[in-house]
Amino acid sequence: MLVDHIRVVIENGTFSAEDAAFYIRELKKSLKNLTLKKVSMSRTDAYLDLRYSFNEIPLERIRRIPLKKLREERAVGN
C-alpha cells in the first residue's frame, strides 16, 4: 500500500489505511529533514515494530512502540 508516497508493508497484524497514515504522520514529525522511503509494520498483542528507510541515506531504523500505556514506575532512570 502507498501512504503519502511512502511504501507501507504490513508484515504481521491487521492495519487500516488510517492506522498506517497515523504512524506515518508521527514518524514524519520526528524526522525533520529526512524523506521516508519505506515503512514496514509488524504488530503483536504487546507492541508494534516500525522499520523504516530513507531516500537520502542507506539506513534502516527500527522502533518498537508498546501498545499498552507505560507505567510511571520504570526500571530505567529511577
CSV table of N, CA and C in Angstrom, one decimal:
chain,number,residue,atom,x,y,z
A,1,MET,N,0.8,-1.2,0.0
A,1,MET,CA,0.0,0.0,0.0
A,1,MET,C,0.9,1.2,0.0
A,2,LEU,N,0.4,2.3,-0.5
A,2,LEU,CA,1.1,3.6,-0.5
A,2,LEU,C,0.4,4.6,0.4
A,3,VAL,N,1.1,5.3,1.2
A,3,VAL,CA,0.6,6.3,2.1
A,3,VAL,C,1.5,7.5,1.9
A,4,ASP,N,0.9,8.6,1.5
A,4,ASP,CA,1.7,9.8,1.2
A,4,ASP,C,3.0,9.6,0.4
A,5,HIS,N,2.9,8.8,-0.6
A,5,HIS,CA,4.0,8.4,-1.5
A,5,HIS,C,5.1,7.6,-0.8
A,6,ILE,N,4.7,6.9,0.3
A,6,ILE,CA,5.7,6.1,1.0
A,6,ILE,C,5.1,4.6,1.0
A,7,ARG,N,6.0,3.7,0.6
A,7,ARG,CA,5.6,2.3,0.5
A,7,ARG,C,5.5,1.8,1.9
A,8,VAL,N,4.3,1.2,2.2
A,8,VAL,CA,4.0,0.6,3.5
A,8,VAL,C,3.8,-0.9,3.4
A,9,VAL,N,4.5,-1.7,4.2
A,9,VAL,CA,4.4,-3.1,4.1
A,9,VAL,C,3.9,-3.6,5.5
A,10,ILE,N,2.8,-4.3,5.5
A,10,ILE,CA,2.3,-4.9,6.7
A,10,ILE,C,2.8,-6.3,6.8
A,11,GLU,N,3.7,-6.5,7.8
A,11,GLU,CA,4.3,-7.9,7.9
A,11,GLU,C,3.4,-8.8,8.8
A,12,ASN,N,2.8,-8.2,9.8
A,12,ASN,CA,2.0,-9.0,10.8
A,12,ASN,C,1.0,-8.2,11.4
A,13,GLY,N,-0.2,-8.7,11.6
A,13,GLY,CA,-1.3,-8.0,12.2
A,13,GLY,C,-2.2,-7.3,11.2
A,14,THR,N,-3.2,-6.7,11.6
A,14,THR,CA,-4.2,-6.0,10.7
A,14,THR,C,-4.1,-4.5,11.0
A,15,PHE,N,-4.1,-3.8,9.9
A,15,PHE,CA,-4.0,-2.3,9.9
A,15,PHE,C,-4.9,-1.8,8.8
A,16,SER,N,-5.5,-0.7,9.2
A,16,SER,CA,-6.3,0.0,8.1
A,16,SER,C,-5.4,1.1,7.5
A,17,ALA,N,-5.8,1.7,6.4
A,17,ALA,CA,-5.1,2.8,5.8
A,17,ALA,C,-5.0,3.9,6.8
A,18,GLU,N,-6.0,4.2,7.6
A,18,GLU,CA,-6.0,5.3,8.6
A,18,GLU,C,-4.9,5.0,9.6
A,19,ASP,N,-4.8,3.8,10.1
A,19,ASP,CA,-3.8,3.4,11.1
A,19,ASP,C,-2.4,3.7,10.5
A,20,ALA,N,-2.2,3.2,9.3
A,20,ALA,CA,-0.8,3.4,8.7
A,20,ALA,C,-0.5,4.9,8.5
A,21,ALA,N,-1.5,5.6,8.1
A,21,ALA,CA,-1.3,7.1,7.9
A,21,ALA,C,-1.0,7.8,9.2
A,22,PHE,N,-1.6,7.4,10.3
A,22,PHE,CA,-1.3,7.9,11.6
A,22,PHE,C,0.1,7.7,12.0
A,23,TYR,N,0.6,6.5,11.9
A,23,TYR,CA,2.0,6.2,12.2
A,23,TYR,C,3.0,6.9,11.3
A,24,ILE,N,2.6,7.1,10.0
A,24,ILE,CA,3.5,7.8,9.1
A,24,ILE,C,3.6,9.3,9.5
A,25,ARG,N,2.4,9.9,9.9
A,25,ARG,CA,2.5,11.3,10.3
A,25,ARG,C,3.3,11.4,11.6
A,26,GLU,N,3.2,10.5,12.5
A,26,GLU,CA,4.0,10.6,13.8
A,26,GLU,C,5.5,10.4,13.5
A,27,LEU,N,5.9,9.6,12.5
A,27,LEU,CA,7.3,9.4,12.1
A,27,LEU,C,7.8,10.7,11.5
A,28,LYS,N,7.0,11.3,10.6
A,28,LYS,CA,7.4,12.5,9.9
A,28,LYS,C,7.7,13.6,10.9
A,29,LYS,N,6.9,13.7,12.0
A,29,LYS,CA,7.2,14.8,13.0
A,29,LYS,C,8.5,14.7,13.6
A,30,SER,N,9.0,13.4,13.8
A,30,SER,CA,10.3,13.3,14.4
A,30,SER,C,11.5,13.3,13.4
A,31,LEU,N,11.2,13.1,12.2
A,31,LEU,CA,12.2,13.1,11.1
A,31,LEU,C,12.2,14.4,10.3
A,32,LYS,N,12.7,15.4,10.9
A,32,LYS,CA,12.6,16.8,10.3
A,32,LYS,C,13.0,16.9,8.8
A,33,ASN,N,14.3,16.5,8.5
A,33,ASN,CA,14.8,16.8,7.2
A,33,ASN,C,15.0,15.5,6.3
A,34,LEU,N,14.5,14.4,6.8
A,34,LEU,CA,14.7,13.2,6.0
A,34,LEU,C,13.3,12.8,5.4
A,35,THR,N,13.4,12.1,4.2
A,35,THR,CA,12.3,11.7,3.5
A,35,THR,C,12.1,10.2,3.6
A,36,LEU,N,11.0,9.7,4.1
A,36,LEU,CA,10.8,8.3,4.3
A,36,LEU,C,10.6,7.7,2.9
A,37,LYS,N,11.2,6.5,2.8
A,37,LYS,CA,11.1,5.7,1.5
A,37,LYS,C,10.2,4.5,1.7
A,38,LYS,N,10.3,3.8,2.8
A,38,LYS,CA,9.6,2.6,3.0
A,38,LYS,C,9.4,2.4,4.5
A,39,VAL,N,8.2,1.9,4.9
A,39,VAL,CA,7.9,1.6,6.3
A,39,VAL,C,7.3,0.2,6.4
A,40,SER,N,7.9,-0.6,7.2
A,40,SER,CA,7.3,-2.0,7.5
A,40,SER,C,6.7,-2.0,8.9
A,41,MET,N,5.5,-2.5,9.0
A,41,MET,CA,4.8,-2.6,10.3
A,41,MET,C,4.5,-4.0,10.7
A,42,SER,N,4.8,-4.4,11.9
A,42,SER,CA,4.6,-5.7,12.5
A,42,SER,C,4.0,-5.5,13.8
A,43,ARG,N,2.8,-6.1,14.0
A,43,ARG,CA,2.1,-5.9,15.3
A,43,ARG,C,1.8,-7.2,16.0
A,44,THR,N,2.0,-7.2,17.4
A,44,THR,CA,1.6,-8.3,18.2
A,44,THR,C,0.7,-7.7,19.3
A,45,ASP,N,0.3,-8.5,20.3
A,45,ASP,CA,-0.6,-8.0,21.3
A,45,ASP,C,0.1,-7.0,22.2
A,46,ALA,N,1.4,-7.0,22.3
A,46,ALA,CA,2.1,-6.1,23.3
A,46,ALA,C,2.8,-4.9,22.6
A,47,TYR,N,3.2,-5.0,21.4
A,47,TYR,CA,3.9,-3.9,20.8
A,47,TYR,C,3.7,-3.8,19.3
A,48,LEU,N,4.2,-2.8,18.7
A,48,LEU,CA,4.2,-2.5,17.3
A,48,LEU,C,5.7,-2.2,16.9
A,49,ASP,N,6.2,-3.0,15.9
A,49,ASP,CA,7.5,-2.7,15.4
A,49,ASP,C,7.4,-1.9,14.1
A,50,LEU,N,8.1,-0.8,14.0
A,50,LEU,CA,8.2,0.0,12.8
A,50,LEU,C,9.6,-0.1,12.3
A,51,ARG,N,9.8,-0.5,11.1
A,51,ARG,CA,11.1,-0.5,10.4
A,51,ARG,C,11.0,0.5,9.2
A,52,TYR,N,11.9,1.4,9.1
A,52,TYR,CA,11.8,2.4,8.1
A,52,TYR,C,13.1,2.7,7.5
A,53,SER,N,13.1,3.1,6.2
A,53,SER,CA,14.3,3.5,5.5
A,53,SER,C,14.0,4.9,4.8
A,54,PHE,N,15.1,5.5,4.5
A,54,PHE,CA,15.1,6.9,3.9
A,54,PHE,C,15.6,7.0,2.5
A,55,ASN,N,15.1,8.0,1.8
A,55,ASN,CA,15.6,8.2,0.4
A,55,ASN,C,17.1,8.8,0.5
A,56,GLU,N,17.4,9.6,1.4
A,56,GLU,CA,18.7,10.3,1.4
A,56,GLU,C,19.9,9.4,1.8
A,57,ILE,N,19.6,8.5,2.8
A,57,ILE,CA,20.7,7.7,3.3
A,57,ILE,C,20.4,6.3,3.3
A,58,PRO,N,21.3,5.4,3.1
A,58,PRO,CA,21.0,3.9,3.1
A,58,PRO,C,21.0,3.4,4.5
A,59,LEU,N,20.0,3.7,5.3
A,59,LEU,CA,19.9,3.3,6.7
A,59,LEU,C,18.5,2.8,7.0
A,60,GLU,N,18.4,1.8,7.7
A,60,GLU,CA,17.1,1.3,8.2
A,60,GLU,C,17.0,1.5,9.7
A,61,ARG,N,16.0,2.1,10.2
A,61,ARG,CA,15.8,2.3,11.6
A,61,ARG,C,14.7,1.4,12.1
A,62,ILE,N,14.8,0.9,13.3
A,62,ILE,CA,13.8,0.0,13.9
A,62,ILE,C,13.4,0.7,15.2
A,63,ARG,N,12.1,0.8,15.3
A,63,ARG,CA,11.5,1.4,16.6
A,63,ARG,C,10.4,0.5,17.0
A,64,ARG,N,10.4,0.2,18.4
A,64,ARG,CA,9.3,-0.6,19.0
A,64,ARG,C,8.5,0.3,19.8
A,65,ILE,N,7.2,0.3,19.6
A,65,ILE,CA,6.2,1.1,20.4
A,65,ILE,C,5.3,0.2,21.2
A,66,PRO,N,5.3,0.3,22.5
A,66,PRO,CA,4.4,-0.5,23.3
A,66,PRO,C,3.0,-0.1,23.1
A,67,LEU,N,2.1,-1.0,23.0
A,67,LEU,CA,0.7,-0.7,22.7
A,67,LEU,C,-0.1,-0.4,23.9
A,68,LYS,N,0.3,-0.9,25.1
A,68,LYS,CA,-0.3,-0.5,26.3
A,68,LYS,C,0.4,0.7,26.9
A,69,LYS,N,-0.3,1.4,27.8
A,69,LYS,CA,0.3,2.6,28.4
A,69,LYS,C,1.4,2.2,29.3
A,70,LEU,N,2.5,2.9,29.3
A,70,LEU,CA,3.6,2.6,30.1
A,70,LEU,C,3.3,3.0,31.6
A,71,ARG,N,3.8,2.2,32.5
A,71,ARG,CA,3.7,2.6,33.9
A,71,ARG,C,4.6,3.8,34.2
A,72,GLU,N,4.3,4.5,35.2
A,72,GLU,CA,5.2,5.6,35.6
A,72,GLU,C,6.4,5.1,36.3
A,73,GLU,N,6.3,3.9,36.9
A,73,GLU,CA,7.4,3.3,37.5
A,73,GLU,C,8.2,2.5,36.5
A,74,ARG,N,9.4,3.0,36.1
A,74,ARG,CA,10.2,2.4,35.1
A,74,ARG,C,11.5,1.9,35.7
A,75,ALA,N,12.0,0.9,35.1
A,75,ALA,CA,13.3,0.3,35.6
A,75,ALA,C,14.5,1.2,35.3
A,76,VAL,N,14.4,2.0,34.3
A,76,VAL,CA,15.4,2.9,33.9
A,76,VAL,C,15.2,4.3,34.4
A,77,GLY,N,16.2,4.9,34.9
A,77,GLY,CA,16.0,6.3,35.4
A,77,GLY,C,15.5,6.5,36.8
A,78,ASN,N,15.4,5.4,37.6
A,78,ASN,CA,14.9,5.6,39.0
A,78,ASN,C,16.0,6.0,39.8
